[in-house]
Each structure stands twice: as C-alpha cells, then as structure tokens.
Amino acid sequence: MPVNRPLIAVLDYGIGNLYSAQKSLQRMGGDARLTADPKLIADAAGVVLPGVGAFRPCMQALKRSGLDELAHSVIGDDRPFLGICIGLQLLYEGSEEAPDTAGLGILSGTIELLRGNVKRPQMQWNRLDCGVIATSGDTPSDAGIHPLLQGLDGAWVYFVHSYAAPMAANVVAVCDYGGPVAAVVAENNVCATQFHPEKSARSGLRLLANFVRQAQAAVT
C-alpha cells in the first residue's frame, strides 16, 4: 500500500454506489474524494466513474453535472481512469438499452443486451478469466495479464447487469455466462469493470489496490 496516498476523484453525479466505491478506495490506500469540483478533479492522480441503474438516466445525470466534459479532459490528460458497472457502459458510443441516448464515445462500439438463453440480469458471483482478448470470432485468446488484474485470474467477483460491452480487442477479462461476456476492458489509460469491485470482497479490493498503485505511479 502506498505511503503517500494518491488523490483519487470519484465523480459525484448523484447516481448509485458512489460512496461505497469511495470508501473501498480509501481502504486500499487512496485519498479518495467524492466530488464534482473541477479543480479537485484536475488535481487528481486518478479518476473513477462508478454507477448503477440504467444507461439513459445515468448519462443524463452525468451531463447535467458537467462531469461528462471533465471525464473527457481527464482521459485526454492520460491519467488513470476507472469505470465501474454503468460507468463502463457510459464510456461507449451508446447502448441498446437506450438507442436515443449517446454515451461518452471514449470507447468505440455499442453496449449490447446479454445474448443467449440466460437470465437477465446476471446477478451473481462469477469467475474472471483474465489475460484474454476477443478475436474477430468472439473467441478469447491469450494476451497476458493487464496490470489492473494482477493476482485476479480465476477470482470470483460480483455482477449485476443485463447489458455488456461488445467483445473486441480491448477486452482483457471475461466471465462465462452463456458464452464469454466482457468483464473488464482496457484501452490506453482507461480501464473499466462490468462487475462491482466494491461488492466483490477481497478480489474487488485487490483490483482497487492495483488501481491505487497505478494512480500513485502516475505522479511519481
């Protein structure tokens, strides 16, 4: 755990599991602040976009708060950025859940309804298969372990979702739910989890500790 606690801004747009994400990051060594203050966000070593609920109201709340533009700015500054659950989905261009609502467009593609004969939502613990990417045939292939996922291959984490990111080259972990489902995506300085690390016991705390270390490294 870092001696100097890196400042981590948890974007406060009035939706869902913001406080629990903040407290979990604090527990793992981050100076995590729940905030909508542009100056504090500009000073942060890392930024987190959590969320629960549906795509449209979350995106609307993010835009009303003005934090959509700040998210773009942070990512453009190459600082570590973590999306959680709906926070992952908002990073995409849009979602099948709300075809009339544009996402942040930071990641290419459209969030998709979970396919196949499965119960929706997936509301359960499921096992992570890390070190994979999606090929054009939607079949994972070995690609090494992303730094955010160190120590987490095979870990059990908690999911609550009916929609998921498209299988693409930025998928770095999957779970099996009627076939491979994107569990973690990573592209440049942006990482995002479809599961809830703050609800995933030791495995989730380990992921958050990895993110705190990334934030610390960004300022040293």
XYZ file of C-alpha atoms in Angstrom:
220
model
C 0.000 0.000 0.000
C 1.472 3.398 -0.950
C 2.996 5.556 1.789
C 1.789 8.739 0.082
C -1.909 8.426 -0.582
C -2.651 9.454 -4.193
C -5.610 11.765 -4.686
C -8.397 9.876 -6.461
C -11.525 11.724 -7.590
C -14.723 9.663 -7.531
C -17.065 11.540 -9.852
C -20.164 12.621 -7.939
C -23.118 12.852 -10.320
C -25.720 11.670 -7.831
C -26.113 8.091 -9.026
C -25.792 4.769 -7.230
C -22.811 3.256 -5.460
C -20.612 6.355 -5.265
C -19.980 6.323 -1.530
C -19.161 2.606 -1.319
C -16.643 2.940 -4.162
C -15.035 5.901 -2.400
C -14.745 4.055 0.933
C -13.251 0.964 -0.700
C -10.618 3.065 -2.481
C -9.764 4.761 0.817
C -9.362 1.372 2.443
C -6.877 0.390 -0.267
C -4.677 3.431 0.285
C -6.149 6.119 -1.930
C -7.079 9.599 -0.797
C -10.466 9.102 -2.465
C -12.813 12.093 -2.605
C -16.423 12.021 -3.793
C -16.517 15.237 -5.797
C -17.842 17.311 -8.686
C -15.246 20.068 -8.097
C -13.384 20.724 -11.383
C -10.241 21.894 -9.576
C -10.026 18.818 -7.357
C -10.650 16.562 -10.356
C -7.928 18.402 -12.292
C -5.502 17.761 -9.420
C -6.365 14.073 -9.012
C -3.832 11.366 -9.805
C -6.644 9.044 -10.849
C -10.374 9.327 -11.549
C -13.202 6.828 -11.028
C -16.628 6.808 -12.705
C -18.945 4.419 -10.813
C -22.624 3.836 -11.438
C -25.659 1.580 -11.054
C -29.022 1.598 -12.774
C -29.984 2.271 -16.373
C -27.955 3.845 -19.173
C -30.230 6.796 -20.015
C -30.738 8.305 -16.523
C -27.070 7.814 -15.664
C -25.913 9.528 -18.844
C -28.410 12.336 -18.323
C -27.204 12.857 -14.750
C -23.577 12.874 -15.876
C -24.313 15.555 -18.480
C -26.356 17.678 -16.067
C -23.429 17.686 -13.661
C -20.983 18.741 -16.384
C -18.800 15.786 -15.475
C -19.060 14.329 -18.972
C -16.722 17.051 -20.251
C -14.396 16.641 -17.279
C -14.194 12.903 -17.935
C -13.040 13.615 -21.487
C -10.472 16.094 -20.152
C -9.051 13.661 -17.597
C -8.727 10.891 -20.147
C -7.086 13.286 -22.583
C -4.519 14.099 -19.886
C -3.517 10.407 -19.834
C -4.360 9.939 -16.145
C -5.544 6.532 -14.862
C -9.325 6.327 -15.263
C -11.555 3.544 -13.932
C -15.186 2.945 -14.879
C -17.365 0.660 -12.756
C -20.540 -1.141 -13.962
C -22.691 1.544 -15.653
C -19.534 3.646 -15.530
C -18.068 1.161 -18.014
C -21.119 1.324 -20.252
C -21.184 5.128 -20.335
C -17.696 5.125 -21.874
C -19.102 3.668 -25.122
C -20.848 5.405 -28.015
C -24.265 4.162 -26.957
C -26.310 1.265 -25.644
C -29.055 -0.982 -26.968
C -30.827 -0.189 -23.698
C -31.332 3.438 -24.789
C -30.796 3.834 -28.544
C -31.734 7.523 -28.415
C -29.039 8.390 -25.836
C -25.417 8.971 -26.809
C -22.671 7.802 -24.482
C -19.328 9.461 -23.881
C -17.864 7.910 -27.036
C -14.472 7.350 -25.434
C -14.560 3.670 -26.417
C -15.840 2.501 -29.798
C -18.943 0.389 -30.109
C -22.371 -0.091 -28.585
C -23.293 -1.776 -25.310
C -25.288 -4.936 -26.062
C -28.007 -6.958 -24.337
C -26.648 -10.198 -22.883
C -27.124 -12.799 -25.608
C -28.427 -16.329 -25.472
C -30.804 -18.225 -23.239
C -29.665 -16.672 -19.954
C -31.420 -14.998 -17.073
C -31.250 -11.214 -17.192
C -29.878 -9.570 -15.218
C -26.850 -11.648 -14.407
C -26.998 -11.142 -10.643
C -24.390 -13.430 -9.140
C -20.762 -14.123 -8.402
C -18.843 -15.245 -11.466
C -15.259 -16.237 -12.218
C -12.841 -13.962 -14.069
C -10.786 -15.333 -16.941
C -8.001 -12.772 -17.289
C -5.243 -12.491 -19.855
C -7.618 -12.713 -22.785
C -8.701 -10.561 -25.654
C -11.574 -11.123 -28.046
C -10.740 -12.187 -31.574
C -12.892 -11.338 -34.567
C -14.680 -14.626 -33.944
C -15.547 -13.626 -30.359
C -13.221 -16.327 -29.008
C -10.747 -15.268 -26.313
C -7.022 -15.777 -26.936
C -4.022 -15.490 -24.616
C -2.786 -11.911 -24.219
C -1.057 -11.683 -20.818
C -2.444 -10.124 -17.657
C -3.316 -6.424 -17.553
C -1.739 -4.554 -14.577
C -5.191 -3.803 -13.146
C -5.849 -7.547 -12.979
C -2.622 -8.765 -11.385
C -3.464 -11.552 -8.943
C -7.052 -11.827 -10.163
C -7.041 -14.582 -12.786
C -9.708 -17.038 -11.665
C -11.046 -14.696 -8.975
C -14.760 -14.594 -8.142
C -16.415 -11.173 -8.450
C -19.963 -9.856 -8.227
C -22.033 -8.883 -11.273
C -25.423 -7.168 -11.594
C -26.167 -6.327 -15.253
C -28.290 -7.112 -18.291
C -26.032 -5.388 -20.841
C -22.337 -5.725 -21.595
C -19.576 -4.280 -23.733
C -19.004 -5.767 -27.189
C -16.313 -8.413 -27.476
C -13.364 -6.584 -29.035
C -9.598 -6.241 -28.774
C -9.862 -4.056 -25.654
C -11.494 -6.839 -23.584
C -8.869 -8.020 -21.070
C -11.056 -10.307 -18.922
C -14.248 -12.250 -19.482
C -16.699 -14.300 -17.475
C -18.737 -17.233 -18.756
C -22.464 -16.501 -18.867
C -23.945 -18.418 -21.772
C -20.612 -17.790 -23.511
C -17.822 -15.254 -22.976
C -19.020 -11.891 -21.635
C -16.781 -8.826 -21.384
C -15.916 -8.343 -17.706
C -13.032 -5.841 -17.957
C -11.981 -3.546 -20.787
C -8.751 -1.555 -21.040
C -7.590 0.925 -23.646
C -4.619 3.235 -23.076
C -5.179 4.926 -19.677
C -8.845 3.834 -19.466
C -9.909 0.665 -17.646
C -13.418 -0.394 -16.691
C -15.111 -3.303 -14.963
C -18.609 -4.602 -15.624
C -18.651 -6.150 -12.141
C -18.640 -4.230 -8.858
C -15.204 -4.367 -7.184
C -16.594 -2.603 -4.102
C -19.032 -5.540 -3.677
C -16.537 -8.274 -4.568
C -14.836 -8.855 -1.196
C -11.073 -9.459 -1.272
C -10.897 -9.826 -5.048
C -12.534 -6.456 -5.621
C -10.333 -4.777 -3.036
C -7.272 -6.221 -4.748
C -8.347 -4.684 -8.058
C -8.891 -1.314 -6.381
C -5.476 -1.595 -4.725
C -3.985 -2.194 -8.182
C -5.707 0.962 -9.420
C -4.400 2.977 -6.458
C -0.885 1.799 -7.331
C -1.400 2.899 -10.943
C -2.516 6.333 -9.746
C 0.473 6.556 -7.424
C 2.851 5.637 -10.253
C 1.346 8.375 -12.423
C 2.548 11.065 -10.003
C 5.982 9.662 -9.082
